[in-house]
Coordinates of C-alpha atoms in Angstrom, one line a residue:
X1 CA 147.3 93.1 275.9
X2 CA 149.8 96.2 275.3
X3 CA 149.5 98.5 272.1
X4 CA 152.7 97.3 270.8
X5 CA 151.6 93.5 271.1
X6 CA 148.1 94.1 269.9
X7 CA 149.4 96.0 266.7
X8 CA 152.3 93.8 266.0
X9 CA 150.0 90.7 265.9
X10 CA 147.8 92.5 263.3
X11 CA 148.6 92.5 259.8
X12 CA 146.4 95.3 258.1
X13 CA 146.6 95.5 254.4
X14 CA 146.0 99.3 253.2
X15 CA 146.1 99.2 249.4
X16 CA 147.4 95.6 248.9
X17 CA 150.6 96.2 251.1
X18 CA 151.4 94.2 254.2
X19 CA 152.9 96.1 257.0
X20 CA 154.0 94.2 260.2
X21 CA 155.7 96.2 263.0
X22 CA 157.3 94.3 265.8
X23 CA 156.6 95.4 269.5
X24 CA 160.2 96.5 270.0
X25 CA 159.8 98.9 266.8
X26 CA 156.8 100.4 268.2
X27 CA 158.4 101.2 271.7
X28 CA 161.2 102.7 269.6
X29 CA 158.9 104.9 267.8
X30 CA 157.5 106.3 271.0
X31 CA 160.7 106.4 272.8
X32 CA 163.8 106.7 270.7
X33 CA 167.1 105.8 272.4
X34 CA 169.3 106.6 269.4
X35 CA 170.6 109.3 267.5
X36 CA 171.4 107.6 264.5
X37 CA 170.3 109.3 261.4
X38 CA 169.5 106.3 259.5
X39 CA 167.7 104.8 262.7
X40 CA 165.7 108.2 263.0
X41 CA 164.6 107.9 259.1
X42 CA 163.8 104.1 259.7
X43 CA 161.7 105.0 262.9
X44 CA 159.9 107.8 260.9
X45 CA 159.2 105.6 258.0
X46 CA 157.6 102.9 260.4
X47 CA 155.8 105.6 262.3
X48 CA 154.3 106.8 259.2
X49 CA 153.3 103.4 258.0
X50 CA 151.6 103.0 261.4
X51 CA 149.8 106.4 260.8
X52 CA 148.6 105.1 257.5
X53 CA 147.5 101.9 259.3
X54 CA 145.4 103.9 261.4
X55 CA 143.9 106.3 258.9
X56 CA 143.1 103.7 256.3
X57 CA 142.4 100.6 258.3
X58 CA 140.9 101.8 261.7
X59 CA 137.9 99.6 261.3
X60 CA 140.3 96.6 260.9
X61 CA 142.2 97.2 264.0
X62 CA 140.6 95.3 267.2
X63 CA 138.6 97.2 269.4
X64 CA 140.7 96.6 272.3
X65 CA 143.8 97.8 270.3
X66 CA 141.8 100.9 269.3
X67 CA 141.0 101.8 273.0
X68 CA 144.9 101.5 273.9
X69 CA 145.6 103.8 271.1
X70 CA 143.0 106.3 272.1
X71 CA 144.3 106.1 275.8
X72 CA 147.8 106.8 274.3
X73 CA 146.7 109.7 272.3
X74 CA 144.8 111.3 275.3
X75 CA 147.8 110.8 277.5
X76 CA 150.0 112.6 275.0
X77 CA 147.9 115.4 274.3
X78 CA 146.9 115.7 278.1
X79 CA 149.4 114.0 280.3
X80 CA 148.4 113.5 283.7
X81 CA 149.0 116.4 286.3
X82 CA 150.8 116.1 289.5
X83 CA 154.3 115.5 290.8
X84 CA 154.8 112.4 288.6
X85 CA 153.9 114.6 285.3
X86 CA 156.4 117.4 286.4
X87 CA 159.2 114.8 286.9
X88 CA 158.5 113.3 283.7
X89 CA 158.5 116.6 282.0
X90 CA 161.7 117.6 283.6
X91 CA 163.4 114.4 282.6
X92 CA 162.1 114.9 279.0
X93 CA 163.4 118.5 279.0
X94 CA 166.9 117.3 280.2
X95 CA 167.1 114.4 277.8
X96 CA 166.1 116.7 275.0
X97 CA 168.5 119.4 276.1
X98 CA 171.3 116.7 275.9
X99 CA 170.2 114.9 272.8
X100 CA 169.5 117.8 270.8
X101 CA 172.9 119.3 270.5
X102 CA 174.2 116.0 269.9
X103 CA 171.6 115.5 266.9
X104 CA 172.5 119.0 265.6
X105 CA 176.2 118.2 265.8
X106 CA 176.0 114.9 263.7
X107 CA 174.0 116.5 261.1
X108 CA 170.7 114.5 261.9
X109 CA 168.1 117.3 262.6
X110 CA 166.3 116.6 259.4
X111 CA 165.9 112.9 260.4
X112 CA 164.7 113.9 263.8
X113 CA 162.2 116.4 262.7
X114 CA 160.9 113.7 260.2
X115 CA 160.5 111.4 263.2
X116 CA 158.9 114.0 265.2
X117 CA 156.4 114.7 262.5
X118 CA 155.7 111.0 262.0
X119 CA 154.9 110.7 265.6
X120 CA 152.6 113.7 265.5
X121 CA 150.7 112.1 262.5
X122 CA 150.0 109.0 264.6
X123 CA 148.4 111.1 267.3
X124 CA 146.4 113.0 264.7
X125 CA 145.2 110.0 262.9
X126 CA 144.0 108.5 266.2
X127 CA 142.2 111.7 267.2
X128 CA 140.7 112.0 263.8
X129 CA 139.2 108.4 264.1
X130 CA 137.9 109.1 267.6
X131 CA 136.1 112.3 266.2
X132 CA 134.8 110.5 263.3
X133 CA 133.2 107.7 265.5
X134 CA 131.8 110.3 268.0
X135 CA 128.4 111.1 266.6
X136 CA 127.8 113.8 269.3
X137 CA 130.8 115.5 268.3
X138 CA 129.7 115.2 264.5
X139 CA 126.2 116.6 265.2
X140 CA 127.7 119.6 267.1
X141 CA 130.1 120.1 264.4
X142 CA 127.4 120.2 261.9
X143 CA 125.1 122.7 264.0
X144 CA 128.2 125.0 264.2
X145 CA 128.8 124.9 260.8
X146 CA 125.2 125.4 259.8
X147 CA 125.1 128.3 262.3
X148 CA 128.2 130.0 260.9
X149 CA 126.8 129.7 257.4
X150 CA 123.5 131.2 258.5
X151 CA 125.2 134.0 260.2
X152 CA 127.7 134.3 257.3
X153 CA 126.1 137.7 255.8
X154 CA 125.7 139.3 259.1
X155 CA 129.1 138.6 260.7
X156 CA 132.4 140.5 260.2
X157 CA 135.7 138.8 259.3
X158 CA 137.2 136.5 262.0
X159 CA 140.8 136.4 262.8
X160 CA 142.9 133.1 262.7
X161 CA 143.1 133.2 266.4
X162 CA 139.2 133.9 266.8
X163 CA 138.6 131.1 264.3
X164 CA 140.8 128.7 266.3
X165 CA 139.0 129.5 269.5
X166 CA 135.9 129.0 268.1
X167 CA 136.8 125.7 266.8
X168 CA 138.2 124.7 270.2
X169 CA 135.0 125.7 271.8
X170 CA 132.9 123.6 269.6
X171 CA 135.2 120.7 270.2
X172 CA 135.0 121.1 274.1
X173 CA 131.4 121.4 273.9
X174 CA 131.2 118.3 271.8
X175 CA 133.4 116.5 274.2
X176 CA 131.4 117.4 277.4

């Protein structure tokens, strides 16, 4: 079952609202083929709705669909390497090089940014739920926080880059 069909067949009720997204709308969220400002705004709204479903109704989403969403998120943040990935990356950059000036000329940049942010929100919501479910990750994070607070008095100030690197190392350690 594809992600779009699995999600489209579900009606999750976050805070008493029912949201139904069709498979074609989900495909459009992840692969926009239009530069219509109103369409970008509409896709951004639907993507944000999907993110809300994930954030507040993850446990109501069937396990099979959760797994498909996880695969999607991991593929998005770490695409496969090789010739196919390079070709897809080139095609994506080429498409963006053509579409972005058109979007700018039509004055639709704000709607495109809203769409892009909503898409990122979906990926972040999926990854947050994955982290929440992973007990090894939670344990490693708790231990790192305890260690950090224990060493608080004896350590020097950390730069933002050092903090990001430390968090990345903790996350990588938990995933291993």
